[in-house]
PDB file of C-alpha atoms in Angstrom:
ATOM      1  CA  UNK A 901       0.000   0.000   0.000  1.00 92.00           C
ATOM      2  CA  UNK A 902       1.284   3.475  -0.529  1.00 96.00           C
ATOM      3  CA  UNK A 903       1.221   6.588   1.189  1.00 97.00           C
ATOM      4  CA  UNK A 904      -1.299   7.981  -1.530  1.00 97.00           C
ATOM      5  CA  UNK A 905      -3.744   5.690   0.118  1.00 95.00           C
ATOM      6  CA  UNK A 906      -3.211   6.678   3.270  1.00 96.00           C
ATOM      7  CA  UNK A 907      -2.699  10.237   3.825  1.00 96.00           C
ATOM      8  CA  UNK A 908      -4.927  13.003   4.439  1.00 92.00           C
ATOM      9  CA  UNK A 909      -5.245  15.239   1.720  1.00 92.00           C
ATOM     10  CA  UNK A 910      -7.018  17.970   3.156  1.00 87.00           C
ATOM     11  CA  UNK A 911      -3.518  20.256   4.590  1.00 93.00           C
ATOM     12  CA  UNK A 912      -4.095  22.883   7.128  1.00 96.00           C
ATOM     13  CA  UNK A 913      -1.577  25.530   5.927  1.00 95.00           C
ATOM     14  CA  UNK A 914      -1.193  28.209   7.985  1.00 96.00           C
ATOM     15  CA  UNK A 915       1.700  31.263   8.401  1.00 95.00           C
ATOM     16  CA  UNK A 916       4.491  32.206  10.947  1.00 95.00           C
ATOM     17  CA  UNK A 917       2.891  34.228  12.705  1.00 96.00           C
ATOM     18  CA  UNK A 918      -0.341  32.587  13.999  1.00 97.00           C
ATOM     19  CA  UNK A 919      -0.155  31.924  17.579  1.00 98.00           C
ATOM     20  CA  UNK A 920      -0.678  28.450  19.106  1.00 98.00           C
ATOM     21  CA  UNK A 921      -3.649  29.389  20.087  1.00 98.00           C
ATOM     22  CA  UNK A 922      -4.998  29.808  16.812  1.00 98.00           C
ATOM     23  CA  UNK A 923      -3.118  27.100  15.698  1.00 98.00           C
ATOM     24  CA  UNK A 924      -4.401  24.543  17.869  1.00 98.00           C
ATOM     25  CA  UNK A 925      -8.103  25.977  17.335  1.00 98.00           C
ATOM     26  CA  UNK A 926      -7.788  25.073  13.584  1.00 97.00           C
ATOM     27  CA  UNK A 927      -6.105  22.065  14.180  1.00 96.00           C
ATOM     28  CA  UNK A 928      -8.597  20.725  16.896  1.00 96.00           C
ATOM     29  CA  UNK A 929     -11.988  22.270  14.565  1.00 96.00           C
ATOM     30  CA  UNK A 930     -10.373  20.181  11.683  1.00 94.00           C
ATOM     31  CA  UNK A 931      -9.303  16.767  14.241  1.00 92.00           C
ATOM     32  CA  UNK A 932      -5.502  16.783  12.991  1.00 93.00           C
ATOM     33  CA  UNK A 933      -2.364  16.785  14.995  1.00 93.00           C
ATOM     34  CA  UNK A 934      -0.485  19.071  12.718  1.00 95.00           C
ATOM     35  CA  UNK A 935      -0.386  22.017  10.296  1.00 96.00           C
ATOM     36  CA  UNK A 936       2.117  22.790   7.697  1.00 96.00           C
ATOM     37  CA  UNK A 937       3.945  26.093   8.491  1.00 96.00           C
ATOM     38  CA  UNK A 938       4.580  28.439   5.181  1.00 92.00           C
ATOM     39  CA  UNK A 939       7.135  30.523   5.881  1.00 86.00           C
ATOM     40  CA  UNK A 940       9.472  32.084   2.812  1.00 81.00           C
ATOM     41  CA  UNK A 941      11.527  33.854   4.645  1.00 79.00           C
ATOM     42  CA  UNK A 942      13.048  31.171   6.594  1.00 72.00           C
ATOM     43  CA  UNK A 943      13.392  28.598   3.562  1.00 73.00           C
ATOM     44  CA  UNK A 944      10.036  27.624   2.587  1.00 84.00           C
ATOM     45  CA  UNK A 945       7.405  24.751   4.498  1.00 91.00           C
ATOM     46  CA  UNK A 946       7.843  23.801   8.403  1.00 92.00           C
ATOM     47  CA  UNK A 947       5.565  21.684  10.530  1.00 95.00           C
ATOM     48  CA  UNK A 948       3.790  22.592  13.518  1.00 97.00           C
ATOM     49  CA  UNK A 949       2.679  19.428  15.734  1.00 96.00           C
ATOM     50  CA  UNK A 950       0.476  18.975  18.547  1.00 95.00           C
ATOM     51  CA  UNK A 951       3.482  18.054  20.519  1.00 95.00           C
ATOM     52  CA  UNK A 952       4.909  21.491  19.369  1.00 96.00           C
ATOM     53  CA  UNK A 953       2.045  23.427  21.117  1.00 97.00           C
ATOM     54  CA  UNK A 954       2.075  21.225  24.243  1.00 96.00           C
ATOM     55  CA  UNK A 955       5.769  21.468  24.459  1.00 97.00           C
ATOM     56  CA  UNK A 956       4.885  25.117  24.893  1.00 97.00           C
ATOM     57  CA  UNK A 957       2.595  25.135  26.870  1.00 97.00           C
ATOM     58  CA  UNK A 958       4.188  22.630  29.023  1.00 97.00           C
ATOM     59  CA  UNK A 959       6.957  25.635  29.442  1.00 97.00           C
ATOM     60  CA  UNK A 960       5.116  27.742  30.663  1.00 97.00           C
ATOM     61  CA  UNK A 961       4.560  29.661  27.126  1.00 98.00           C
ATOM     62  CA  UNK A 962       1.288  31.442  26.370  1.00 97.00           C
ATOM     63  CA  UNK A 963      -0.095  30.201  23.532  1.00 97.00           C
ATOM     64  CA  UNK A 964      -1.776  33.964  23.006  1.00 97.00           C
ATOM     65  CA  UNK A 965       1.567  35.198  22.861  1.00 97.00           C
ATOM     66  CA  UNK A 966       3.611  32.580  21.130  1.00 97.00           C
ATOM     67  CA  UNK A 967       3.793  32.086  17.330  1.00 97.00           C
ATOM     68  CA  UNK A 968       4.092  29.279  15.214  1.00 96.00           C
ATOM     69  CA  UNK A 969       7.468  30.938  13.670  1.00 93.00           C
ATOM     70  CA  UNK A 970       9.288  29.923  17.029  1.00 95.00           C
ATOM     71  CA  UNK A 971       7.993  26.437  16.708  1.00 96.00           C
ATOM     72  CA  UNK A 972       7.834  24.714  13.905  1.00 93.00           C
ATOM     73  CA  UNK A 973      10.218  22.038  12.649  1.00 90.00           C
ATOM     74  CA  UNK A 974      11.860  23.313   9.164  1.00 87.00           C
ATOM     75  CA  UNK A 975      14.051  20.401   8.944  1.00 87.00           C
ATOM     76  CA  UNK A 976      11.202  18.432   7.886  1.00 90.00           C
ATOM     77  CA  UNK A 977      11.461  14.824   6.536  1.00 92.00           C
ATOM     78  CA  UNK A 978       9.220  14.703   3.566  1.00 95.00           C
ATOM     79  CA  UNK A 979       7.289  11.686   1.891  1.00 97.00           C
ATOM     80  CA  UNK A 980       5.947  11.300  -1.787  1.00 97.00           C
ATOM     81  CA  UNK A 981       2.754   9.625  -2.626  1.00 97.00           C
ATOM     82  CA  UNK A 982       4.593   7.058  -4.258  1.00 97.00           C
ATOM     83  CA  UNK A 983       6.214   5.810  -0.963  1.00 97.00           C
ATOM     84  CA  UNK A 984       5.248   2.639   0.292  1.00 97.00           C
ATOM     85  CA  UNK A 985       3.786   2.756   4.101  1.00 97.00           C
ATOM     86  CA  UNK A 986       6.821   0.728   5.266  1.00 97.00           C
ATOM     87  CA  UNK A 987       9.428   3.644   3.760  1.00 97.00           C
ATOM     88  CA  UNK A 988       6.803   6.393   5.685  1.00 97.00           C
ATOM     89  CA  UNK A 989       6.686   4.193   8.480  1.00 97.00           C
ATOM     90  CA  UNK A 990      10.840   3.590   8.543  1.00 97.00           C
ATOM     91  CA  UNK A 991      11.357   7.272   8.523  1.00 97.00           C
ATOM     92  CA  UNK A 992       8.886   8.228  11.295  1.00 96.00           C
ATOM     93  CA  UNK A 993      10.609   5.522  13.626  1.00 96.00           C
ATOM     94  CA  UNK A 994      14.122   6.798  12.228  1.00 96.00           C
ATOM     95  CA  UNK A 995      13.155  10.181  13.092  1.00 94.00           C
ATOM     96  CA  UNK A 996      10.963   9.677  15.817  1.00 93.00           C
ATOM     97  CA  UNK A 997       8.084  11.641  14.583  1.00 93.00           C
ATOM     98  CA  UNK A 998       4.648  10.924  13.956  1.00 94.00           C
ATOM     99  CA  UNK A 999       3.493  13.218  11.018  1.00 95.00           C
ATOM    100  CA  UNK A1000       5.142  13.342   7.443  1.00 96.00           C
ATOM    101  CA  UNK A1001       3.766  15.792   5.072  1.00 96.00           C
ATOM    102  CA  UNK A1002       3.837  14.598   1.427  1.00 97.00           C
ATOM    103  CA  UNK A1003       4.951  16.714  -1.513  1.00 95.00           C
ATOM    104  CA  UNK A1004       4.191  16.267  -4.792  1.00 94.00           C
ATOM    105  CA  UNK A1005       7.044  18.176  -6.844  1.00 90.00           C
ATOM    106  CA  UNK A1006       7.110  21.359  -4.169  1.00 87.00           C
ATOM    107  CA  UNK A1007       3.451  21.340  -3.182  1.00 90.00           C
ATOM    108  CA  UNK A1008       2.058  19.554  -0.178  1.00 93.00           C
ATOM    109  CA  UNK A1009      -0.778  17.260  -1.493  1.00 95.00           C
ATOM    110  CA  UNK A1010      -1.343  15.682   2.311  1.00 95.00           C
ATOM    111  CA  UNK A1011      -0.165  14.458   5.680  1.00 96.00           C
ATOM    112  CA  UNK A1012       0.642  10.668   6.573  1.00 96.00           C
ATOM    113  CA  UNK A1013       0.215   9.806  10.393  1.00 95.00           C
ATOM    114  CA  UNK A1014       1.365   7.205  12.460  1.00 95.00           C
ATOM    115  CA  UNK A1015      -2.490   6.808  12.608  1.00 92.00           C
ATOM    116  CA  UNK A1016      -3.276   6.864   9.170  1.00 94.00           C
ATOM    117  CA  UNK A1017      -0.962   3.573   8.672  1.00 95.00           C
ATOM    118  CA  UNK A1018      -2.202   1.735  11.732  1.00 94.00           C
ATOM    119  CA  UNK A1019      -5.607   2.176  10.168  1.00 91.00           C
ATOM    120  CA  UNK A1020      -4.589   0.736   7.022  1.00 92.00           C
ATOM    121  CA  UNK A1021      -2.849  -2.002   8.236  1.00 90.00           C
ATOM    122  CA  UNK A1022      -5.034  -3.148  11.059  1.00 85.00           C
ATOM    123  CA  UNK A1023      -7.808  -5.090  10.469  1.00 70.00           C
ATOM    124  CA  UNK A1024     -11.379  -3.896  10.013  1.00 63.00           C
ATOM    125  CA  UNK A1025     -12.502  -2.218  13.660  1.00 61.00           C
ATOM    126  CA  UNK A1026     -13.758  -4.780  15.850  1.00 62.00           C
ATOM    127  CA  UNK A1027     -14.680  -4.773  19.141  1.00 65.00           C
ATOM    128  CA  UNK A1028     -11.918  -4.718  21.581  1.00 64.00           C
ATOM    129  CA  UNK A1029     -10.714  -7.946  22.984  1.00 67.00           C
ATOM    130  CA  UNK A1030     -12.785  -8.247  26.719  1.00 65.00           C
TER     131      UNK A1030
END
């Protein structure tokens, strides 16, 4: 199977200068754990994670205050939709991450999860073992 089959293709794009707040509203309205960051003046598409934001706020950050600029991961691992699930899958565990965002050419077409390929490789749902 390959990550065309699995990704999301709807991308929450969003700018540098959001704030986490606003960041985490869109993500959580839309059910994602991640947004691509596009920001040309500091080399072109980051990612901002769920993890990113609870770092944060973890820190003590305010999410009014902070902005997706200070971060988002630019050194971003990026899949095509011609990868199988096993290459996506080897580079999340090699790079312990959970979210890769696919390009086609230099455009993000869509975001592969960790939970994405669990739900293609696991069996139909059934009801959890008693």
């Amino acid at each position: 199977m390959l990550v065309r089959d699995a990704m999301t293709t709807v991308v929450l794009t969003i700018g540098p200068d959001h704030t986490l707040r606003q960041a985490a509203a869109l993500m959580s309205a839309r059910r994602i754990g991640a947004a691509v960051v596009f920001d040309p003046d500091a080399g072109g598409l980051g990612i901002l994670t769920e993890r990113d934001i609870l770092n944060s706020v973890g820190l003590g950050e305010s999410p009014d205050t902070e902005r997706a600029h200070a971060h988002t991961t630019t050194d971003v691992v990026f899949a095509t939709p011609s990868w199988t699930l096993e290459d996506a899958a080897r580079a999340m565990t090699h790079g312990g991450f959970r979210h890769l965002v696919v390009l086609d050419g230099d455009e993000p077409v869509g975001i592969v999860s960790v939970r994405d390929i669990i739900r293609c490789w696991a069996p139909a749902r059934q009801p959890a073992p008693a």
